[in-house]
Amino acid sequence: MTAPKKLFIKTYGCQMNVYDSERMAEAMGGQGYVETQSADDADMILLNTCHIREKAAEKVYSELGRLKPLKDLKPDLKIGVAGCVAQAEGAEIMRRQPAVDLVVGPQSYHRLPAMEAKVRAGGTALDTDFPEEDKFEHLKGRGPKGKRNPAAFLTVQEGCDKFCAFCVVPYTRGAEVSRPAARVLEEARDLVERGVREVTLLGQNVNAYHGHEGGLSGLIRDLAKVDGLERIRYTTSHPNDMDDDLIAAHGEVPELMPYLHLPVQSGSDHILKRMNRSHTAESYLRVIERIRAARPDIILSGDFIVGFPEETDADFEATMELVRQVKYGYAYSFKYSTRPGTPAAERTLVDVDVADARLQTLQSLITRHQREIQESMVGRDVSVLIERAGREAGQMLGKSEYLHSVHIENCTGQIGDIAKVRIVEAKTNSLTARHL
Ligand code: 5AD
Ligand code: SF4
């Protein structure tokens, strides 16, 4: 028997890339590959890339530059680029870095085994199509069915039709496509058999999901009936797709966790309009109000862009005001990054120092809120899905229903258990708890 070949995958960007990397590793299992955690002993290296901001895309080229000497030492090593940079730049990647053998876009992963065979035979392979066939079906069950971490991602929707003026996703991931509910349910049951207790449903615009006649909430209600599946989350959503039943589900489905990532991007109506967001600050706040009425303890999270072209001090202040009103448990803020080919790319930029200063101001407000919410958890009883053992004896780590990382001291539970705990301390990035 020949020794298995080793595959090293480095994942950048969002959770969907994490999911895609897992599926690619499984698909390559069928080609005799096992995963390795180090580039040095790999026979094939795949970078699963992100194109959302310029920095993310540039990182890929510097990483490829670092990998090239490895290939000089080991000519049989194959290097591939997957993900959104692959989709956006295609053959240009091989021109800029000839050490790259293979470029595969996010919609063509199921063709990876055939592409690998082609590069093994000495050629190069490029596929950035949006093929008709269902990649999820082609990827299914290729690899060995190993035990899984109790919390897993499950992609249910891909692509986006919203065309926010700053965003590359509608171009790199294409039009909105939903997987049929039956397939998602089948995959969820399979994950449960492999030890999964919590799924996070993924999509670039997941609440536009239409693979179930009842939309995303219909899918969630069906998933909640799957035996052994204890927790459901979904990300990432658009405020305009928070329909009545999805909001109601937050109050009615106990398996749906009280945490919601609902990006708004800006608190200024002028900027929201220029961003082509199709909602106002006020309509966003109304949605939040209704979600909080359905599930009063819900923790909210959001995304913000500062320094969007033409953003004035008053626009920025409107964003600060919206953050003060919502008080997010978590929030991610980014400085606007020009993406070639998007409508906003043509517009006049805000002075870089002004944008930097705004980012800092916003981030310190968000961090203060985050900290206050973490501290308000002290003394409360929460449930934690145990995901792994901690460094100290008797310590276990997991996530609360609110997605806080929790260290449980003197824990008597096992990985995959949902432990009832009392929070005793709030640290910078985690909470400490006592097992009840
Ligand atoms: N510049 C800065 N941030 C961006 N995002 C998307 N496109 C850009 C861009 N061009 C942010 C948005 C989105 C998150 C995933 O990334 O806030 O919600
Ligand atoms: Fe990009 Fe999200 Fe806007 Fe779609 S809704 S274009 S993924 S920011």
Short mmCIF file of C-alpha atoms and ligand atoms in Angstrom, two decimals:
data_model
loop_
_atom_site.label_atom_id
_atom_site.label_comp_id
_atom_site.label_asym_id
_atom_site.label_seq_id
_atom_site.Cartn_x
_atom_site.Cartn_y
_atom_site.Cartn_z
CA MET A 1 0.00 0.00 0.00
CA THR A 2 1.32 3.45 -0.82
CA ALA A 3 1.58 5.97 2.01
CA PRO A 4 -1.18 8.59 1.96
CA LYS A 5 -0.29 11.93 0.46
CA LYS A 6 -0.52 14.93 2.73
CA LEU A 7 -2.72 17.95 2.19
CA PHE A 8 -2.22 21.24 4.01
CA ILE A 9 -5.09 23.73 3.73
CA LYS A 10 -4.71 27.28 4.97
CA THR A 11 -8.05 29.04 5.36
CA TYR A 12 -8.57 32.79 5.22
CA GLY A 13 -11.72 34.85 5.67
CA CYS A 14 -15.22 33.87 6.65
CA GLN A 15 -16.85 30.78 8.15
CA MET A 16 -18.01 29.67 4.74
CA ASN A 17 -14.38 29.20 3.78
CA VAL A 18 -13.90 27.08 6.92
CA TYR A 19 -16.80 24.88 5.78
CA ASP A 20 -15.49 24.76 2.19
CA SER A 21 -12.03 23.74 3.42
CA GLU A 22 -13.55 20.84 5.35
CA ARG A 23 -15.45 19.71 2.27
CA MET A 24 -12.34 20.00 0.08
CA ALA A 25 -10.34 17.94 2.58
CA GLU A 26 -13.05 15.27 2.49
CA ALA A 27 -13.10 15.29 -1.31
CA MET A 28 -9.32 14.93 -1.43
CA GLY A 29 -9.60 12.02 1.02
CA GLY A 30 -11.01 10.11 -1.95
CA GLN A 31 -7.76 10.88 -3.81
CA GLY A 32 -5.66 9.30 -1.06
CA TYR A 33 -4.87 12.50 0.83
CA VAL A 34 -4.85 12.98 4.60
CA GLU A 35 -4.72 16.41 6.19
CA THR A 36 -1.57 17.71 7.81
CA GLN A 37 -1.17 20.76 10.02
CA SER A 38 2.15 21.81 8.52
CA ALA A 39 3.09 23.11 5.09
CA ASP A 40 6.59 21.60 5.41
CA ASP A 41 5.57 17.95 5.05
CA ALA A 42 2.70 18.52 2.60
CA ASP A 43 2.45 17.05 -0.91
CA MET A 44 -0.18 19.59 -1.74
CA ILE A 45 -0.87 23.03 -0.29
CA LEU A 46 -4.19 24.76 -0.83
CA LEU A 47 -4.80 28.37 0.15
CA ASN A 48 -8.52 28.95 0.58
CA THR A 49 -8.64 32.69 0.09
CA CYS A 50 -10.70 35.79 0.85
CA HIS A 51 -11.19 38.79 -1.43
CA ILE A 52 -13.43 40.95 0.75
CA ARG A 53 -10.83 43.63 1.49
CA GLU A 54 -7.59 44.50 -0.29
CA LYS A 55 -5.42 43.39 2.63
CA ALA A 56 -6.99 39.92 2.66
CA ALA A 57 -6.26 39.48 -1.05
CA GLU A 58 -2.68 40.75 -0.81
CA LYS A 59 -1.92 38.33 2.04
CA VAL A 60 -2.37 35.49 -0.44
CA TYR A 61 0.41 36.73 -2.71
CA SER A 62 2.82 37.19 0.20
CA GLU A 63 2.01 33.68 1.45
CA LEU A 64 2.61 32.29 -2.06
CA GLY A 65 5.97 34.08 -2.10
CA ARG A 66 6.87 32.36 1.19
CA LEU A 67 5.80 28.95 -0.15
CA LYS A 68 7.80 29.14 -3.37
CA PRO A 69 11.15 28.10 -1.79
CA LEU A 70 9.43 24.98 -0.41
CA LYS A 71 8.55 24.02 -3.94
CA ASP A 72 12.11 24.66 -5.10
CA LEU A 73 13.24 22.11 -2.47
CA LYS A 74 10.48 19.65 -3.25
CA PRO A 75 9.51 19.76 -6.94
CA ASP A 76 6.63 17.27 -6.43
CA LEU A 77 4.83 19.69 -4.15
CA LYS A 78 1.66 21.06 -5.72
CA ILE A 79 0.29 24.47 -4.78
CA GLY A 80 -3.33 25.46 -5.31
CA VAL A 81 -5.34 28.62 -4.73
CA ALA A 82 -9.04 28.24 -3.93
CA GLY A 83 -11.74 30.63 -2.74
CA CYS A 84 -12.68 34.15 -3.69
CA VAL A 85 -9.25 35.43 -4.82
CA ALA A 86 -9.15 32.42 -7.16
CA GLN A 87 -12.58 33.40 -8.50
CA ALA A 88 -11.73 37.07 -8.88
CA GLU A 89 -8.23 36.81 -10.33
CA GLY A 90 -8.20 33.42 -12.10
CA ALA A 91 -5.23 32.91 -14.43
CA GLU A 92 -3.65 36.18 -13.23
CA ILE A 93 -2.58 34.29 -10.07
CA MET A 94 -0.44 31.87 -12.08
CA ARG A 95 1.05 34.76 -14.03
CA ARG A 96 1.95 36.62 -10.83
CA GLN A 97 3.20 33.50 -9.06
CA PRO A 98 4.23 30.70 -11.45
CA ALA A 99 4.72 28.29 -8.52
CA VAL A 100 0.91 27.91 -8.46
CA ASP A 101 -0.30 24.72 -10.19
CA LEU A 102 -4.02 24.97 -9.64
CA VAL A 103 -6.67 27.68 -9.30
CA VAL A 104 -10.20 26.67 -8.30
CA GLY A 105 -13.17 28.98 -7.68
CA PRO A 106 -15.67 28.38 -4.84
CA GLN A 107 -18.30 26.92 -7.16
CA SER A 108 -16.01 24.28 -8.66
CA TYR A 109 -14.60 22.49 -5.60
CA HIS A 110 -16.22 19.23 -6.61
CA ARG A 111 -13.91 19.21 -9.63
CA LEU A 112 -10.82 19.42 -7.40
CA PRO A 113 -10.00 15.66 -7.47
CA ALA A 114 -9.93 15.69 -11.29
CA MET A 115 -7.87 18.87 -11.25
CA GLU A 116 -5.41 17.31 -8.81
CA ALA A 117 -4.95 14.35 -11.15
CA LYS A 118 -4.20 16.78 -13.97
CA VAL A 119 -1.52 18.66 -12.03
CA ARG A 120 0.02 15.37 -10.80
CA ALA A 121 0.45 14.49 -14.47
CA GLY A 122 2.51 17.65 -14.85
CA GLY A 123 -0.03 20.18 -16.09
CA THR A 124 -1.77 23.16 -14.55
CA ALA A 125 -5.50 23.44 -13.86
CA LEU A 126 -7.83 26.42 -13.75
CA ASP A 127 -11.57 26.34 -13.07
CA THR A 128 -13.56 29.41 -12.12
CA ASP A 129 -16.87 28.37 -13.70
CA PHE A 130 -20.29 28.64 -12.13
CA PRO A 131 -21.31 25.12 -13.20
CA GLU A 132 -24.92 23.89 -13.37
CA GLU A 133 -24.28 20.74 -11.33
CA ASP A 134 -24.73 20.79 -7.55
CA LYS A 135 -21.26 20.83 -6.03
CA PHE A 136 -22.61 19.82 -2.62
CA GLU A 137 -24.06 16.61 -4.06
CA HIS A 138 -20.80 15.83 -5.83
CA LEU A 139 -18.77 16.43 -2.71
CA LYS A 140 -21.01 14.29 -0.54
CA GLY A 141 -19.59 11.35 1.37
CA ARG A 142 -16.28 11.17 -0.48
CA GLY A 143 -14.03 10.98 2.50
CA PRO A 144 -13.94 8.87 5.67
CA LYS A 145 -16.72 9.68 8.13
CA GLY A 146 -14.71 10.74 11.13
CA LYS A 147 -15.98 12.05 14.46
CA ARG A 148 -16.64 15.76 14.34
CA ASN A 149 -16.35 18.66 16.73
CA PRO A 150 -19.75 19.09 18.46
CA ALA A 151 -20.23 22.51 16.81
CA ALA A 152 -20.24 22.48 13.00
CA PHE A 153 -20.90 24.81 10.10
CA LEU A 154 -23.42 23.87 7.43
CA THR A 155 -23.67 25.93 4.26
CA VAL A 156 -27.30 26.27 3.13
CA GLN A 157 -27.12 29.27 0.83
CA GLU A 158 -24.45 30.90 -1.27
CA GLY A 159 -24.07 34.08 -3.24
CA CYS A 160 -25.88 37.36 -2.94
CA ASP A 161 -28.24 39.45 -5.08
CA LYS A 162 -28.08 42.58 -2.92
CA PHE A 163 -25.16 44.33 -4.62
CA CYS A 164 -24.07 46.60 -1.78
CA ALA A 165 -21.90 49.19 -3.52
CA PHE A 166 -18.69 48.20 -1.67
CA CYS A 167 -18.94 44.42 -1.84
CA VAL A 168 -17.31 41.80 -4.09
CA VAL A 169 -19.46 38.89 -2.93
CA PRO A 170 -22.10 39.12 -5.69
CA TYR A 171 -19.23 38.86 -8.19
CA THR A 172 -17.04 36.23 -6.49
CA ARG A 173 -19.80 34.00 -5.13
CA GLY A 174 -22.39 34.79 -7.77
CA ALA A 175 -26.18 34.94 -7.57
CA GLU A 176 -28.09 33.68 -4.57
CA VAL A 177 -28.51 29.88 -4.58
CA SER A 178 -30.22 27.88 -1.83
CA ARG A 179 -29.69 24.17 -1.17
CA PRO A 180 -32.92 22.15 -1.01
CA ALA A 181 -34.13 21.66 2.58
CA ALA A 182 -34.15 17.86 2.22
CA ARG A 183 -30.42 17.88 1.48
CA VAL A 184 -29.66 20.18 4.38
CA LEU A 185 -31.68 17.97 6.74
CA GLU A 186 -29.86 14.91 5.46
CA GLU A 187 -26.48 16.56 6.07
CA ALA A 188 -27.58 17.68 9.53
CA ARG A 189 -28.61 14.11 10.47
CA ASP A 190 -25.27 12.85 9.22
CA LEU A 191 -23.44 15.46 11.30
CA VAL A 192 -25.42 14.45 14.41
CA GLU A 193 -24.39 10.82 13.85
CA ARG A 194 -20.80 12.04 13.86
CA GLY A 195 -21.14 13.75 17.23
CA VAL A 196 -22.39 17.21 16.23
CA ARG A 197 -24.82 18.93 18.64
CA GLU A 198 -24.85 22.45 17.22
CA VAL A 199 -25.01 23.68 13.63
CA THR A 200 -24.45 27.18 12.34
CA LEU A 201 -26.29 27.57 9.06
CA LEU A 202 -24.12 29.55 6.69
CA GLY A 203 -24.87 31.79 3.76
CA GLN A 204 -23.61 35.15 2.50
CA ASN A 205 -27.22 36.24 2.83
CA VAL A 206 -28.56 33.29 4.79
CA ASN A 207 -31.92 34.74 5.72
CA ALA A 208 -32.77 35.05 2.01
CA TYR A 209 -32.73 31.21 2.04
CA HIS A 210 -35.52 29.84 -0.15
CA GLY A 211 -34.78 26.10 -0.31
CA HIS A 212 -37.75 25.46 2.02
CA GLU A 213 -41.29 26.65 1.35
CA GLY A 214 -41.23 28.35 4.74
CA GLY A 215 -37.88 30.08 4.04
CA LEU A 216 -35.07 30.02 6.61
CA SER A 217 -37.47 29.85 9.55
CA GLY A 218 -39.18 26.82 7.96
CA LEU A 219 -35.80 25.12 7.69
CA ILE A 220 -34.93 26.02 11.28
CA ARG A 221 -38.25 24.65 12.54
CA ASP A 222 -37.58 21.34 10.72
CA LEU A 223 -33.98 21.15 11.91
CA ALA A 224 -35.17 21.67 15.49
CA LYS A 225 -37.00 18.34 15.18
CA VAL A 226 -33.81 16.42 14.31
CA ASP A 227 -33.07 14.15 17.28
CA GLY A 228 -29.78 14.96 18.94
CA LEU A 229 -29.42 18.40 17.32
CA GLU A 230 -29.61 20.69 20.32
CA ARG A 231 -28.59 24.08 18.99
CA ILE A 232 -29.07 26.07 15.81
CA ARG A 233 -27.52 29.38 14.74
CA TYR A 234 -27.36 31.16 11.40
CA THR A 235 -25.12 33.77 9.83
CA THR A 236 -24.92 36.22 8.08
CA SER A 237 -28.14 38.10 7.55
CA HIS A 238 -29.53 41.17 5.83
CA PRO A 239 -32.01 43.34 7.78
CA ASN A 240 -34.50 43.37 4.88
CA ASP A 241 -34.79 39.58 4.97
CA MET A 242 -35.72 39.34 8.67
CA ASP A 243 -39.31 38.28 7.94
CA ASP A 244 -42.11 37.92 10.51
CA ASP A 245 -41.79 34.17 10.92
CA LEU A 246 -38.01 34.29 11.34
CA ILE A 247 -38.41 36.90 14.07
CA ALA A 248 -41.17 34.79 15.67
CA ALA A 249 -38.91 31.70 15.53
CA HIS A 250 -36.47 33.47 17.86
CA GLY A 251 -39.19 33.41 20.51
CA GLU A 252 -40.68 30.02 19.68
CA VAL A 253 -37.86 27.61 18.83
CA PRO A 254 -35.82 26.77 21.94
CA GLU A 255 -33.04 25.25 19.79
CA LEU A 256 -32.50 28.59 18.04
CA MET A 257 -29.80 30.25 20.11
CA PRO A 258 -30.26 33.81 21.43
CA TYR A 259 -27.52 35.35 19.31
CA LEU A 260 -27.92 37.14 16.00
CA HIS A 261 -25.39 38.69 13.64
CA LEU A 262 -27.25 41.40 11.74
CA PRO A 263 -24.91 43.79 9.92
CA VAL A 264 -26.05 47.37 9.31
CA GLN A 265 -22.74 48.85 7.97
CA SER A 266 -23.59 52.49 8.79
CA GLY A 267 -26.00 54.53 10.90
CA SER A 268 -26.32 57.33 8.34
CA ASP A 269 -29.24 57.18 5.90
CA HIS A 270 -27.26 59.14 3.32
CA ILE A 271 -24.41 56.62 3.45
CA LEU A 272 -26.79 53.63 3.57
CA LYS A 273 -28.33 54.93 0.37
CA ARG A 274 -24.93 55.40 -1.27
CA MET A 275 -24.08 51.86 -0.13
CA ASN A 276 -27.25 50.58 -1.86
CA ARG A 277 -28.35 48.91 1.36
CA SER A 278 -32.12 49.45 0.71
CA HIS A 279 -32.86 50.14 4.38
CA THR A 280 -32.56 53.07 6.74
CA ALA A 281 -31.11 53.31 10.23
CA GLU A 282 -34.65 53.64 11.55
CA SER A 283 -35.98 50.56 9.74
CA TYR A 284 -32.99 48.59 11.07
CA LEU A 285 -33.70 49.74 14.62
CA ARG A 286 -37.37 48.70 14.22
CA VAL A 287 -36.25 45.19 13.19
CA ILE A 288 -33.99 45.00 16.25
CA GLU A 289 -36.86 46.12 18.45
CA ARG A 290 -39.09 43.35 17.13
CA ILE A 291 -36.37 40.71 17.56
CA ARG A 292 -35.82 41.86 21.13
CA ALA A 293 -39.57 41.70 21.79
CA ALA A 294 -39.55 38.07 20.56
CA ARG A 295 -36.40 37.11 22.52
CA PRO A 296 -35.54 39.72 25.17
CA ASP A 297 -32.18 38.19 26.18
CA ILE A 298 -30.83 37.98 22.61
CA ILE A 299 -27.28 39.23 22.05
CA LEU A 300 -26.73 41.12 18.85
CA SER A 301 -23.71 41.42 16.67
CA GLY A 302 -23.03 43.58 13.63
CA ASP A 303 -20.61 44.74 10.95
CA PHE A 304 -19.62 48.34 10.23
CA ILE A 305 -17.67 50.07 7.52
CA VAL A 306 -16.10 53.42 8.36
CA GLY A 307 -14.60 55.83 5.85
CA PHE A 308 -16.99 54.83 3.07
CA PRO A 309 -16.59 57.39 0.23
CA GLU A 310 -18.16 60.77 1.09
CA GLU A 311 -18.70 59.84 4.78
CA THR A 312 -18.79 63.10 6.77
CA ASP A 313 -18.28 63.65 10.50
CA ALA A 314 -22.06 63.86 10.85
CA ASP A 315 -22.52 60.53 9.02
CA PHE A 316 -19.97 58.94 11.31
CA GLU A 317 -21.69 60.38 14.37
CA ALA A 318 -24.95 58.77 13.16
CA THR A 319 -23.14 55.41 13.18
CA MET A 320 -21.90 56.04 16.74
CA GLU A 321 -25.45 56.92 17.78
CA LEU A 322 -26.86 53.74 16.27
CA VAL A 323 -24.24 51.68 18.13
CA ARG A 324 -25.16 53.45 21.39
CA GLN A 325 -28.81 52.60 20.81
CA VAL A 326 -28.31 48.93 19.93
CA LYS A 327 -25.42 48.12 22.28
CA TYR A 328 -23.92 45.13 20.51
CA GLY A 329 -22.50 42.13 22.35
CA TYR A 330 -20.00 41.77 19.54
CA ALA A 331 -19.35 43.90 16.47
CA TYR A 332 -16.82 43.96 13.69
CA SER A 333 -15.74 47.26 12.17
CA PHE A 334 -13.65 47.73 9.08
CA LYS A 335 -12.07 50.62 7.27
CA TYR A 336 -13.51 50.90 3.78
CA SER A 337 -11.34 49.12 1.23
CA THR A 338 -11.75 49.85 -2.47
CA ARG A 339 -12.64 46.75 -4.45
CA PRO A 340 -12.06 47.05 -8.18
CA GLY A 341 -15.22 46.42 -10.19
CA THR A 342 -17.66 47.46 -7.45
CA PRO A 343 -19.75 50.65 -7.90
CA ALA A 344 -18.13 52.48 -4.96
CA ALA A 345 -14.64 51.97 -6.43
CA GLU A 346 -15.04 55.08 -8.59
CA ARG A 347 -15.86 57.44 -5.72
CA THR A 348 -13.75 59.93 -3.79
CA LEU A 349 -12.09 58.43 -0.72
CA VAL A 350 -12.22 59.84 2.80
CA ASP A 351 -8.81 61.02 4.06
CA VAL A 352 -7.00 57.96 5.41
CA ASP A 353 -6.11 59.57 8.76
CA VAL A 354 -9.73 60.59 9.26
CA ALA A 355 -10.88 57.05 8.47
CA ASP A 356 -8.27 55.59 10.88
CA ALA A 357 -9.38 57.90 13.67
CA ARG A 358 -13.05 57.01 13.11
CA LEU A 359 -12.25 53.32 13.17
CA GLN A 360 -10.49 53.70 16.52
CA THR A 361 -13.34 55.74 18.00
CA LEU A 362 -15.94 53.21 16.89
CA GLN A 363 -13.90 50.23 18.01
CA SER A 364 -13.39 51.63 21.49
CA LEU A 365 -17.15 52.16 21.92
CA ILE A 366 -17.87 48.64 20.66
CA THR A 367 -15.20 47.16 22.96
CA ARG A 368 -16.67 49.02 25.96
CA HIS A 369 -20.14 47.64 25.23
CA GLN A 370 -18.77 44.16 24.65
CA ARG A 371 -16.98 44.28 28.00
CA GLU A 372 -20.08 45.59 29.83
CA ILE A 373 -22.21 42.81 28.40
CA GLN A 374 -19.58 40.19 29.33
CA GLU A 375 -19.46 41.57 32.86
CA SER A 376 -23.24 41.51 33.13
CA MET A 377 -23.07 37.73 32.64
CA VAL A 378 -21.28 37.25 35.98
CA GLY A 379 -23.61 35.48 38.44
CA ARG A 380 -25.86 34.22 35.63
CA ASP A 381 -26.53 30.58 34.87
CA VAL A 382 -25.97 29.60 31.27
CA SER A 383 -25.56 26.37 29.32
CA VAL A 384 -22.31 25.56 27.59
CA LEU A 385 -21.72 23.09 24.78
CA ILE A 386 -18.40 21.51 25.73
CA GLU A 387 -16.06 21.51 22.73
CA ARG A 388 -12.65 20.64 24.18
CA ALA A 389 -10.50 20.16 27.26
CA GLY A 390 -8.76 23.20 28.72
CA ARG A 391 -5.09 23.51 29.65
CA GLU A 392 -5.63 23.00 33.35
CA ALA A 393 -6.84 19.78 34.97
CA GLY A 394 -10.62 19.54 35.18
CA GLN A 395 -11.12 22.53 32.88
CA MET A 396 -13.33 22.30 29.81
CA LEU A 397 -14.02 24.90 27.11
CA GLY A 398 -17.10 25.66 25.11
CA LYS A 399 -19.62 28.27 24.04
CA SER A 400 -22.64 29.58 25.91
CA GLU A 401 -25.96 30.00 24.13
CA TYR A 402 -24.91 33.65 23.63
CA LEU A 403 -21.71 32.53 21.86
CA HIS A 404 -19.43 33.63 24.70
CA SER A 405 -16.35 31.45 25.13
CA VAL A 406 -16.58 29.86 28.57
CA HIS A 407 -13.93 28.06 30.64
CA ILE A 408 -15.62 25.65 33.03
CA GLU A 409 -13.60 24.86 36.17
CA ASN A 410 -13.97 21.46 37.88
CA CYS A 411 -16.05 20.27 35.00
CA THR A 412 -17.52 16.77 35.23
CA GLY A 413 -18.94 16.81 31.69
CA GLN A 414 -17.57 15.33 28.47
CA ILE A 415 -16.99 16.83 25.03
CA GLY A 416 -20.42 17.11 23.36
CA ASP A 417 -22.33 17.55 26.65
CA ILE A 418 -24.33 20.67 27.35
CA ALA A 419 -23.34 21.73 30.85
CA LYS A 420 -25.32 23.97 33.18
CA VAL A 421 -22.86 26.44 34.67
CA ARG A 422 -22.73 29.63 36.70
CA ILE A 423 -20.52 32.45 35.40
CA VAL A 424 -18.07 33.57 38.09
CA GLU A 425 -15.72 35.89 36.23
CA ALA A 426 -15.48 37.93 33.04
CA LYS A 427 -12.05 38.06 31.37
CA THR A 428 -11.11 40.04 28.26
CA ASN A 429 -12.10 37.43 25.71
CA SER A 430 -13.81 34.76 27.75
CA LEU A 431 -15.88 33.96 30.81
CA THR A 432 -15.02 31.63 33.66
CA ALA A 433 -17.72 29.40 35.12
CA ARG A 434 -18.41 26.83 37.83
CA HIS A 435 -20.14 23.59 36.85
CA LEU A 436 -23.54 23.32 38.57
N1 5AD B 1 -14.36 47.37 2.64
C1 5AD B 1 -14.46 47.18 3.97
N2 5AD B 1 -15.25 46.27 4.54
C2 5AD B 1 -16.00 45.50 3.73
N3 5AD B 1 -16.91 44.53 3.99
C3 5AD B 1 -17.38 44.07 2.82
N4 5AD B 1 -16.82 44.71 1.79
C4 5AD B 1 -15.96 45.63 2.33
C5 5AD B 1 -15.10 46.62 1.78
N5 5AD B 1 -15.00 46.82 0.47
C6 5AD B 1 -17.29 44.15 5.35
C7 5AD B 1 -18.79 44.36 5.59
C8 5AD B 1 -19.32 42.96 5.59
C9 5AD B 1 -18.15 42.19 6.14
C10 5AD B 1 -18.17 40.72 5.88
O1 5AD B 1 -17.03 42.77 5.54
O2 5AD B 1 -18.94 44.97 6.86
O3 5AD B 1 -20.49 42.81 6.37
FE1 SF4 B 2 -22.04 41.85 0.27
FE2 SF4 B 2 -23.64 41.22 2.37
FE3 SF4 B 2 -24.23 43.33 0.79
FE4 SF4 B 2 -24.50 40.83 -0.15
S1 SF4 B 2 -25.67 41.78 1.55
S2 SF4 B 2 -23.56 42.54 -1.24
S3 SF4 B 2 -22.74 39.77 0.85
S4 SF4 B 2 -22.41 43.08 2.15
#
